[in-house]
Coordinates of C-alpha atoms in Angstrom, one line a residue:
Chain A
M1 CA -33.5 -4.6 -24.2
T2 CA -32.9 -1.0 -23.2
L3 CA -29.7 -0.3 -21.4
T4 CA -29.7 2.3 -18.7
M5 CA -27.3 3.2 -15.9
E6 CA -29.8 1.9 -13.4
N7 CA -29.3 -1.5 -14.7
P8 CA -26.0 -2.8 -13.3
A9 CA -25.8 -5.5 -15.9
A10 CA -25.6 -2.8 -18.6
Q11 CA -22.4 -1.1 -17.5
A12 CA -20.2 -2.7 -20.2
A13 CA -21.2 -3.9 -23.6
P14 CA -21.0 -7.7 -23.7
R15 CA -18.1 -9.2 -25.6
N16 CA -19.7 -12.6 -25.9
D17 CA -23.1 -14.2 -26.2
L18 CA -25.2 -13.9 -23.1
K19 CA -25.6 -17.2 -21.2
F20 CA -27.8 -16.0 -18.4
A21 CA -30.2 -13.0 -18.5
C22 CA -31.7 -12.3 -15.0
R23 CA -34.2 -9.6 -14.2
G24 CA -36.1 -8.7 -11.0
V25 CA -34.8 -11.8 -9.1
N26 CA -35.8 -12.0 -5.5
V27 CA -35.0 -14.8 -3.1
H28 CA -36.5 -15.3 0.3
Y29 CA -35.6 -17.8 3.0
G30 CA -38.8 -17.8 5.0
D31 CA -39.0 -14.1 6.1
A32 CA -35.4 -13.3 5.3
H33 CA -35.0 -11.4 2.0
A34 CA -31.7 -12.7 0.7
I35 CA -31.6 -11.4 -2.9
K36 CA -33.3 -8.0 -3.6
D37 CA -34.5 -7.2 -7.1
L38 CA -31.3 -8.4 -8.8
A39 CA -30.6 -7.9 -12.6
I40 CA -27.5 -9.3 -14.2
D41 CA -26.4 -10.6 -17.6
I42 CA -23.7 -13.3 -17.5
E43 CA -21.6 -13.8 -20.6
D44 CA -20.6 -17.1 -22.2
R45 CA -17.0 -18.2 -22.5
L46 CA -15.6 -16.1 -19.8
V47 CA -15.2 -16.2 -16.1
T48 CA -17.5 -14.1 -13.9
A49 CA -16.6 -13.7 -10.3
F50 CA -19.1 -13.0 -7.5
I51 CA -17.5 -11.2 -4.5
G52 CA -19.0 -9.8 -1.3
P53 CA -19.0 -10.3 2.4
S54 CA -20.5 -13.4 4.0
G55 CA -24.2 -13.4 3.9
C56 CA -24.4 -10.9 1.0
G57 CA -26.3 -13.3 -1.2
K58 CA -23.6 -14.3 -3.7
S59 CA -23.8 -18.0 -3.0
T60 CA -27.6 -17.9 -2.8
F61 CA -27.7 -16.3 -6.2
L62 CA -25.1 -18.8 -7.6
R63 CA -27.3 -21.6 -6.4
C64 CA -30.3 -20.1 -8.2
L65 CA -28.5 -20.6 -11.5
N66 CA -28.9 -24.4 -11.4
R67 CA -31.9 -24.5 -9.0
M68 CA -29.8 -25.9 -6.2
N69 CA -32.0 -23.9 -3.9
D70 CA -35.0 -26.1 -4.8
T71 CA -33.7 -28.5 -2.2
I72 CA -34.3 -25.9 0.6
S73 CA -38.0 -26.0 1.5
I74 CA -38.2 -22.5 2.9
C75 CA -36.4 -20.9 -0.1
R76 CA -38.6 -19.0 -2.6
V77 CA -37.2 -17.7 -5.8
T78 CA -39.1 -15.2 -8.0
G79 CA -38.3 -13.2 -11.1
D80 CA -36.8 -13.9 -14.5
L81 CA -33.9 -16.2 -14.8
K82 CA -33.2 -17.2 -18.4
L83 CA -30.6 -19.6 -19.6
D84 CA -30.1 -19.1 -23.4
G85 CA -33.5 -17.3 -23.4
E86 CA -35.4 -20.1 -21.6
D87 CA -36.9 -19.6 -18.2
I88 CA -35.1 -22.1 -15.9
Y89 CA -37.8 -21.9 -13.3
A90 CA -40.6 -22.8 -15.8
P91 CA -42.7 -25.8 -14.6
R92 CA -41.6 -28.0 -17.5
V93 CA -37.9 -27.6 -16.7
D94 CA -36.5 -30.8 -15.1
P95 CA -33.9 -29.6 -12.4
V96 CA -31.9 -32.7 -12.9
Q97 CA -31.6 -32.0 -16.6
L98 CA -30.8 -28.4 -15.9
R99 CA -28.0 -29.4 -13.5
A100 CA -26.5 -31.5 -16.3
R101 CA -26.3 -28.3 -18.3
V102 CA -25.2 -26.2 -15.4
G103 CA -22.6 -28.1 -13.4
M104 CA -21.4 -27.2 -9.9
V105 CA -18.2 -27.5 -7.9
F106 CA -18.4 -26.9 -4.2
Q107 CA -16.2 -25.4 -1.5
K108 CA -15.1 -28.7 -0.1
P109 CA -14.1 -31.4 -2.5
N110 CA -16.9 -34.0 -2.2
P111 CA -16.0 -37.0 -4.3
F112 CA -18.5 -39.9 -4.1
P113 CA -17.2 -42.9 -2.0
K114 CA -16.5 -44.7 -5.3
S115 CA -13.6 -45.3 -7.6
I116 CA -12.0 -42.4 -9.5
Y117 CA -13.5 -43.9 -12.7
D118 CA -17.0 -44.2 -11.2
N119 CA -16.9 -40.7 -9.9
V120 CA -16.4 -39.3 -13.4
A121 CA -18.7 -41.9 -15.1
Y122 CA -21.6 -41.3 -12.6
G123 CA -23.2 -38.4 -14.5
P124 CA -22.8 -39.8 -18.0
R125 CA -24.3 -43.1 -16.8
I126 CA -27.4 -41.5 -15.2
H127 CA -28.0 -39.2 -18.1
G128 CA -27.3 -42.0 -20.6
L129 CA -24.7 -39.9 -22.4
T130 CA -22.7 -42.9 -23.8
S131 CA -23.8 -46.1 -25.5
S132 CA -20.7 -48.3 -25.0
R133 CA -18.0 -49.0 -22.5
E134 CA -15.4 -47.7 -25.0
E135 CA -17.3 -44.4 -25.3
L136 CA -17.6 -44.1 -21.6
D137 CA -13.9 -44.8 -21.2
A138 CA -13.1 -42.1 -23.7
L139 CA -15.4 -39.6 -21.9
V140 CA -13.8 -40.4 -18.5
E141 CA -10.4 -39.9 -20.0
S142 CA -11.2 -36.7 -21.8
S143 CA -12.9 -35.3 -18.7
L144 CA -10.0 -36.2 -16.4
T145 CA -7.6 -34.7 -19.0
K146 CA -9.5 -31.4 -19.2
A147 CA -9.4 -31.3 -15.4
G148 CA -5.6 -31.7 -15.5
L149 CA -5.8 -35.0 -13.5
W150 CA -5.4 -37.7 -16.1
G151 CA -1.6 -38.1 -15.9
E152 CA -1.8 -38.4 -12.1
V153 CA -4.6 -41.0 -11.9
K154 CA -4.6 -43.0 -15.1
D155 CA -2.9 -46.0 -13.4
R156 CA -5.3 -46.1 -10.5
L157 CA -8.7 -45.4 -11.9
D158 CA -10.2 -48.2 -9.8
K159 CA -8.9 -46.7 -6.5
P160 CA -11.3 -44.7 -4.3
G161 CA -11.6 -41.0 -5.2
T162 CA -11.5 -40.1 -1.5
G163 CA -7.8 -41.4 -1.4
L164 CA -6.6 -38.5 -3.5
S165 CA -5.1 -35.3 -2.0
G166 CA -7.4 -32.3 -1.5
G167 CA -6.3 -30.5 -4.6
Q168 CA -6.6 -33.8 -6.7
Q169 CA -10.1 -34.4 -5.2
Q170 CA -11.2 -30.9 -6.3
R171 CA -9.9 -31.6 -9.8
L172 CA -11.8 -34.9 -9.7
C173 CA -15.0 -33.0 -8.8
I174 CA -14.3 -30.7 -11.7
A175 CA -13.8 -33.7 -14.0
R176 CA -17.1 -35.1 -12.7
A177 CA -18.9 -31.8 -13.3
I178 CA -17.6 -31.5 -16.9
A179 CA -18.2 -35.1 -17.8
T180 CA -21.9 -34.4 -18.4
K181 CA -20.8 -31.8 -21.0
P182 CA -22.3 -28.9 -19.2
E183 CA -22.5 -25.4 -20.8
V184 CA -22.0 -23.6 -17.5
L185 CA -19.7 -24.4 -14.5
L186 CA -20.7 -22.8 -11.2
M187 CA -17.9 -22.8 -8.6
D188 CA -18.6 -22.0 -5.0
E189 CA -15.3 -21.0 -3.4
P190 CA -13.5 -23.9 -5.1
C191 CA -10.1 -23.2 -3.6
S192 CA -10.9 -22.2 -0.1
A193 CA -9.9 -25.6 1.3
L194 CA -6.8 -25.9 -0.9
D195 CA -3.1 -24.9 -0.4
P196 CA -1.5 -22.3 -2.7
I197 CA -0.1 -24.8 -5.1
A198 CA -3.3 -26.7 -5.5
T199 CA -5.1 -23.3 -5.8
D200 CA -2.8 -22.3 -8.6
R201 CA -3.5 -25.6 -10.5
I202 CA -7.3 -25.0 -10.2
E203 CA -6.9 -21.4 -11.3
Q204 CA -4.9 -22.5 -14.4
L205 CA -7.6 -25.0 -15.0
I206 CA -10.3 -22.3 -14.8
G207 CA -8.3 -20.4 -17.4
D208 CA -8.1 -23.4 -19.7
L209 CA -11.8 -24.3 -19.4
R210 CA -12.9 -20.7 -20.0
S211 CA -12.8 -21.1 -23.8
Q212 CA -15.4 -23.9 -23.6
F213 CA -17.7 -22.9 -20.7
C214 CA -19.4 -20.1 -19.1
I215 CA -17.8 -20.1 -15.6
V216 CA -19.2 -18.4 -12.5
I217 CA -17.0 -18.4 -9.4
V218 CA -17.8 -17.3 -5.9
T219 CA -14.6 -16.3 -4.1
H220 CA -13.5 -14.5 -0.9
S221 CA -10.1 -13.9 -2.3
M222 CA -9.9 -10.5 -4.1
Q223 CA -6.7 -11.5 -5.7
Q224 CA -8.2 -14.7 -7.0
A225 CA -11.1 -12.8 -8.5
A226 CA -8.6 -10.4 -10.1
R227 CA -6.5 -13.3 -11.4
V228 CA -9.1 -15.6 -12.9
S229 CA -12.1 -13.5 -13.9
Q230 CA -12.9 -11.1 -16.7
K231 CA -16.1 -9.8 -15.1
T232 CA -16.7 -9.2 -11.4
A233 CA -20.0 -8.6 -9.6
F234 CA -20.0 -7.2 -6.0
F235 CA -22.9 -8.2 -3.8
H236 CA -23.8 -6.5 -0.5
L237 CA -26.8 -7.1 1.7
G238 CA -28.6 -8.9 -1.1
H239 CA -28.0 -6.2 -3.7
L240 CA -25.8 -6.3 -6.7
V241 CA -23.9 -3.1 -6.0
E242 CA -21.5 -3.0 -8.9
Y243 CA -20.9 -5.2 -11.9
G244 CA -18.3 -4.7 -14.6
D245 CA -15.0 -5.5 -16.1
T246 CA -12.7 -7.1 -13.5
A247 CA -9.9 -4.6 -14.3
D248 CA -12.3 -1.7 -13.6
I249 CA -13.8 -3.1 -10.4
F250 CA -10.4 -3.6 -8.8
N251 CA -8.7 -0.5 -10.2
K252 CA -11.5 2.1 -10.3
P253 CA -14.6 0.9 -8.7
R254 CA -17.4 3.5 -8.9
D255 CA -19.1 2.6 -5.6
K256 CA -17.6 3.5 -2.3
R257 CA -18.9 0.2 -0.8
T258 CA -16.9 -1.8 -3.5
E259 CA -13.7 0.2 -2.8
D260 CA -14.1 -0.4 1.0
Y261 CA -14.8 -4.1 0.6
I262 CA -11.9 -4.9 -1.8
N263 CA -9.6 -3.2 0.6
G264 CA -10.9 -5.2 3.6
R265 CA -12.6 -2.3 5.4
F266 CA -15.7 -4.3 6.1
G267 CA -16.9 -7.9 5.7
Chain B
M1 CA -9.4 1.8 11.8
I2 CA -9.3 -1.6 10.1
G3 CA -7.9 -2.9 6.9
T4 CA -5.4 -0.8 5.0
D5 CA -6.6 2.6 6.3
A6 CA -4.1 3.0 9.1
E7 CA -1.2 1.9 7.1
I8 CA -2.0 4.0 4.1
R9 CA -2.4 7.0 6.4
K10 CA 1.0 6.3 7.9
L11 CA 2.5 6.2 4.4
S12 CA 0.9 9.5 3.5
N13 CA 2.3 11.0 6.6
A14 CA 5.8 9.8 5.8
I15 CA 5.5 11.3 2.3
A16 CA 4.3 14.6 3.8
E17 CA 7.2 14.6 6.2
M18 CA 9.7 13.9 3.4
G19 CA 8.1 16.6 1.4
G20 CA 8.6 19.0 4.3
V21 CA 12.3 18.2 4.6
A22 CA 12.8 18.5 0.8
E23 CA 11.0 21.9 0.8
A24 CA 13.1 23.1 3.8
N25 CA 16.3 22.0 2.2
L26 CA 15.5 23.8 -1.0
S27 CA 14.5 26.9 0.8
R28 CA 17.7 26.9 2.9
A29 CA 19.8 26.3 -0.2
L30 CA 18.3 29.3 -1.8
D31 CA 18.9 31.4 1.4
A32 CA 22.5 30.2 1.4
L33 CA 22.8 31.3 -2.2
S34 CA 21.3 34.7 -1.8
R35 CA 23.0 35.5 1.5
R36 CA 26.3 33.9 0.4
D37 CA 26.2 31.9 3.6
A38 CA 28.6 28.9 3.3
A39 CA 27.8 27.6 6.8
L40 CA 24.0 27.3 6.0
A41 CA 24.9 25.6 2.7
A42 CA 27.0 23.1 4.7
E43 CA 24.0 22.3 6.9
V44 CA 21.8 21.6 3.8
I45 CA 24.4 19.3 2.4
L46 CA 24.6 17.3 5.7
D47 CA 20.8 17.2 6.0
D48 CA 20.3 15.5 2.7
K49 CA 21.3 12.2 4.3
R50 CA 18.0 12.4 6.3
L51 CA 16.0 12.4 3.0
D52 CA 17.8 9.3 1.8
R53 CA 17.0 7.5 5.0
M54 CA 13.3 8.7 4.8
E55 CA 13.0 7.4 1.3
K56 CA 14.2 4.0 2.4
Q57 CA 11.6 4.0 5.2
V58 CA 8.8 4.8 2.8
D59 CA 10.0 2.0 0.5
E60 CA 9.9 -0.4 3.4
Q61 CA 6.5 0.7 4.5
A62 CA 5.1 0.4 1.0
V63 CA 6.5 -3.1 0.5
R64 CA 5.0 -4.0 3.8
I65 CA 1.6 -2.8 2.8
L66 CA 1.7 -4.6 -0.5
M67 CA 2.8 -7.8 1.2
M68 CA 0.4 -7.8 4.1
R69 CA -2.6 -6.0 2.7
Q70 CA -2.6 -6.5 -1.0
P71 CA -4.4 -3.2 -1.5
M72 CA -6.8 -2.5 -4.4
A73 CA -8.0 0.4 -6.4
R74 CA -7.2 3.8 -4.7
D75 CA -5.2 2.3 -1.9
L76 CA -3.1 0.5 -4.4
R77 CA -2.6 3.7 -6.4
A78 CA -1.7 5.5 -3.1
V79 CA 1.1 2.9 -2.4
I80 CA 2.4 3.0 -6.0
S81 CA 2.4 6.8 -6.2
G82 CA 3.9 6.9 -2.7
L83 CA 6.9 4.9 -3.9
K84 CA 7.3 7.2 -6.9
I85 CA 6.9 10.4 -5.0
A86 CA 9.4 9.3 -2.4
S87 CA 12.0 8.7 -5.1
T88 CA 11.1 12.1 -6.7
L89 CA 11.5 13.9 -3.4
E90 CA 14.9 12.2 -2.9
R91 CA 15.9 13.6 -6.2
V92 CA 14.6 17.1 -5.2
G93 CA 16.8 16.8 -2.1
D94 CA 19.8 15.9 -4.3
M95 CA 19.2 19.1 -6.3
A96 CA 18.9 21.2 -3.2
K97 CA 22.2 19.7 -2.0
N98 CA 23.9 20.4 -5.4
T99 CA 22.6 24.0 -5.2
A100 CA 24.0 24.3 -1.7
K101 CA 27.4 23.0 -2.9
R102 CA 27.4 25.6 -5.7
A103 CA 26.3 28.3 -3.1
Q104 CA 29.4 27.4 -1.1
I105 CA 31.6 28.0 -4.2
L106 CA 29.8 31.2 -5.1
A107 CA 30.1 32.5 -1.5
E108 CA 33.9 32.5 -1.9
G109 CA 33.8 34.9 -4.9
P110 CA 32.3 38.3 -5.4
A111 CA 28.6 38.8 -5.4
H112 CA 27.0 38.4 -8.9
R113 CA 24.0 40.3 -10.3
S114 CA 22.4 37.1 -11.6
I115 CA 22.1 35.5 -8.1
G116 CA 18.8 37.5 -7.5
P117 CA 16.9 36.3 -10.6
V118 CA 18.1 32.7 -10.0
V119 CA 16.9 32.8 -6.4
R120 CA 13.5 34.3 -7.5
M121 CA 13.2 31.4 -10.0
G122 CA 14.0 29.1 -7.1
R123 CA 11.3 30.6 -4.9
Q124 CA 8.8 30.0 -7.8
S125 CA 9.9 26.4 -8.1
L126 CA 9.6 26.0 -4.3
Q127 CA 6.1 27.3 -4.4
Q128 CA 5.2 24.9 -7.1
L129 CA 6.6 22.0 -5.0
T130 CA 4.8 23.1 -1.9
Q131 CA 1.5 23.3 -3.8
A132 CA 2.0 20.0 -5.5
L133 CA 2.6 18.4 -2.1
D134 CA -0.5 20.1 -0.7
A135 CA -2.5 18.9 -3.6
Y136 CA -1.2 15.4 -3.1
A137 CA -1.9 15.4 0.7
N138 CA -5.4 16.6 0.2
G139 CA -6.3 14.9 -3.0
D140 CA -7.0 18.3 -4.5
L141 CA -7.3 17.8 -8.2
E142 CA -7.9 21.5 -9.0
L143 CA -4.7 22.6 -7.2
A144 CA -2.8 19.7 -8.9
R145 CA -4.1 21.1 -12.3
Q146 CA -2.9 24.6 -11.4
V147 CA 0.6 23.3 -10.6
W148 CA 0.7 21.3 -13.8
R149 CA -0.2 24.3 -15.9
R150 CA 2.1 26.7 -14.1
D151 CA 5.3 24.8 -14.7
V152 CA 5.6 26.8 -17.9
E153 CA 6.3 29.9 -15.8
V154 CA 9.4 28.3 -14.3
D155 CA 10.5 27.2 -17.8
E156 CA 10.2 30.8 -19.0
L157 CA 12.1 32.2 -16.0
Y158 CA 14.8 29.6 -16.8
N159 CA 15.1 30.8 -20.4
S160 CA 15.4 34.4 -19.4
V161 CA 18.0 33.6 -16.7
F162 CA 19.9 31.5 -19.2
R163 CA 20.0 34.4 -21.7
E164 CA 21.1 36.8 -19.0
L165 CA 23.9 34.6 -17.9
L166 CA 25.1 34.1 -21.4
T167 CA 25.2 37.9 -21.9
Y168 CA 27.2 38.4 -18.8
M169 CA 29.7 35.8 -19.8
M170 CA 30.2 37.3 -23.2
E171 CA 30.6 40.8 -21.7
D172 CA 33.1 39.8 -19.1
P173 CA 34.9 36.5 -19.3
R174 CA 36.1 36.9 -15.6
T175 CA 32.5 36.1 -14.6
I176 CA 32.4 32.8 -16.5
G177 CA 33.2 30.8 -13.4
A178 CA 30.3 32.2 -11.3
C179 CA 27.9 32.3 -14.3
A180 CA 28.6 28.6 -15.0
Q181 CA 27.8 27.7 -11.4
L182 CA 24.6 29.7 -11.6
M183 CA 23.6 28.0 -14.8
F184 CA 23.8 24.6 -13.1
V185 CA 21.8 26.0 -10.2
A186 CA 19.1 27.3 -12.6
K187 CA 19.0 23.9 -14.3
N188 CA 18.5 22.2 -10.9
I189 CA 15.7 24.6 -10.2
E190 CA 14.0 24.0 -13.5
R191 CA 14.1 20.3 -12.9
I192 CA 12.6 20.7 -9.4
G193 CA 9.7 22.4 -11.3
D194 CA 9.4 19.3 -13.4
H195 CA 9.3 17.1 -10.3
A196 CA 6.6 19.3 -8.8
T197 CA 4.6 18.7 -12.1
F198 CA 5.2 15.0 -11.7
I199 CA 3.8 15.0 -8.1
A200 CA 0.7 16.9 -9.5
E201 CA 0.3 14.2 -12.1
M202 CA 0.5 11.5 -9.4
T203 CA -2.2 13.3 -7.4
S204 CA -4.5 13.1 -10.4
Y205 CA -3.5 9.4 -10.8
V206 CA -4.4 8.5 -7.2
V207 CA -7.7 10.5 -7.2
S208 CA -9.1 9.8 -10.7
A209 CA -7.3 6.5 -11.7
E210 CA -6.4 8.2 -14.9
A211 CA -2.8 7.5 -16.1
P212 CA -0.8 10.8 -16.3
P213 CA -0.5 12.4 -19.8
P214 CA 2.6 11.7 -21.8
A215 CA 5.5 14.0 -20.8
D216 CA 5.4 15.7 -24.2
E217 CA 1.9 16.9 -23.5
R218 CA 3.1 18.9 -20.6
P219 CA 2.9 22.7 -21.1
K220 CA 6.4 23.8 -21.8
A221 CA 8.1 27.1 -22.8
P222 CA 10.2 26.6 -25.9
L223 CA 13.9 26.3 -25.3
E224 CA 16.4 28.8 -26.5
A225 CA 17.6 27.2 -29.7
G226 CA 21.0 25.6 -29.7
F227 CA 21.7 26.5 -26.1
D228 CA 20.4 23.5 -24.2
E229 CA 20.4 19.8 -24.2
P230 CA 17.2 18.0 -25.1
E231 CA 14.7 17.5 -22.3
D232 CA 15.3 14.3 -20.6
S233 CA 15.1 15.5 -17.0
A234 CA 11.4 14.9 -16.1
P235 CA 10.7 11.7 -14.3
A236 CA 9.2 9.2 -16.6
S237 CA 5.6 10.2 -17.1
G238 CA 2.8 8.0 -18.3
A239 CA 4.3 5.1 -16.4
A240 CA 1.5 4.7 -13.9
P241 CA 0.6 1.1 -14.2
S242 CA -2.9 0.1 -15.0
V243 CA -4.5 -3.2 -14.1
G244 CA -4.5 -5.4 -17.2
S245 CA -7.6 -7.2 -18.2
N246 CA -7.5 -10.9 -18.1
A247 CA -9.5 -11.0 -21.3
G248 CA -7.5 -12.9 -23.9

């Protein structure tokens, strides 16, 4: 791969292995051109933040990374999107299997109307990840522990997940996402419906999970992006405007549009 | 204007206004010294309270911006440097006030030959301060660099005034009182030159995001051996904070 300044992904030498390598990605919703010729490399075992005004394409692109856009009939994705060197849009790729590798956490906590235990056990069961009840119990416990929720729910695993507080529900969704042992965790504004204390817990959790996963987070909070991420990508009108080390993006962005956006001058 | 624009502009205006008062007070203190005008000196001393109040207002504005707007990048650097420059200008005001106090004492005694050179040195420092403030207000990197390089001239003037005063004191011990006052005035003025240098460094920090060079890399005229205390007067340089990486 040749690195040039025209390639926004090449602005800083990667510290870690690449998880995603994307080139010439275009996304259309019918006639609307949502992502325009995007190129980005996403590194493993660190947190990459996508920022940008509403409608800039950041969530659309996030949803390309585990083919969530497949469910939208008018959505057309073209270009090269490789996960560990494999084209994730190749015909032989099963989107369900892909989503087991690339988990997702949404803006609003959305636990299934099932018990806390069954919420976490759901993925491992459908993917046949465990062979005995003991193994499944252990996986549920370790997932809830990693999500920082085990201590709060271990005595009420049979109670409905929807009975938890908002912050607990979001951690339950994270536990559910990591129970299938994914390699990547996509988070679409995971804290926008949470209070500052619950937000702080999720951010700490992101910091803890970073050593094991490739994490990509979409956020509208500049401070959150600055706190949790090591790389930041700024999207505007379907373009990747600037991508680099988070410290550089928030301290000395090179593009005027980035500077304006992070200071709330448009959006 | 939306976002932080309006408030950052207000902060810059407040700094410019403070700079104007600091310049005026230094200029009037120098006039009081050269004309041996105790009444003018008294005005300068009273006016220093205004600078103290203005510094407090800048502090409050800066805290408000940080709290309400959480600025990033250049806006954040503008707020940080605004805080630092306000405190620097307050110090410049103190030095102008101290100069005015000494001008009052000197006005009571006979005129002294060294007042002229000290005032000239003061005008040079004042010009440095004016240009540093202009560079800051306009984000003019080239002017900031010129100010930074030229501080050595004030240092050289200081060394020559220092030598001159020593000679007079040795020649005629009756002048020791006046010469000692002038020595402190010269030292005040030399420090104001350092403060101008610091404002030039802050200009470069705001515009380019580069942390200022360490203080020992500033151009400096060598001190007269054995006649002066070690340099500790310059405001801490190299202290511009940089955003740390989250990478562990």
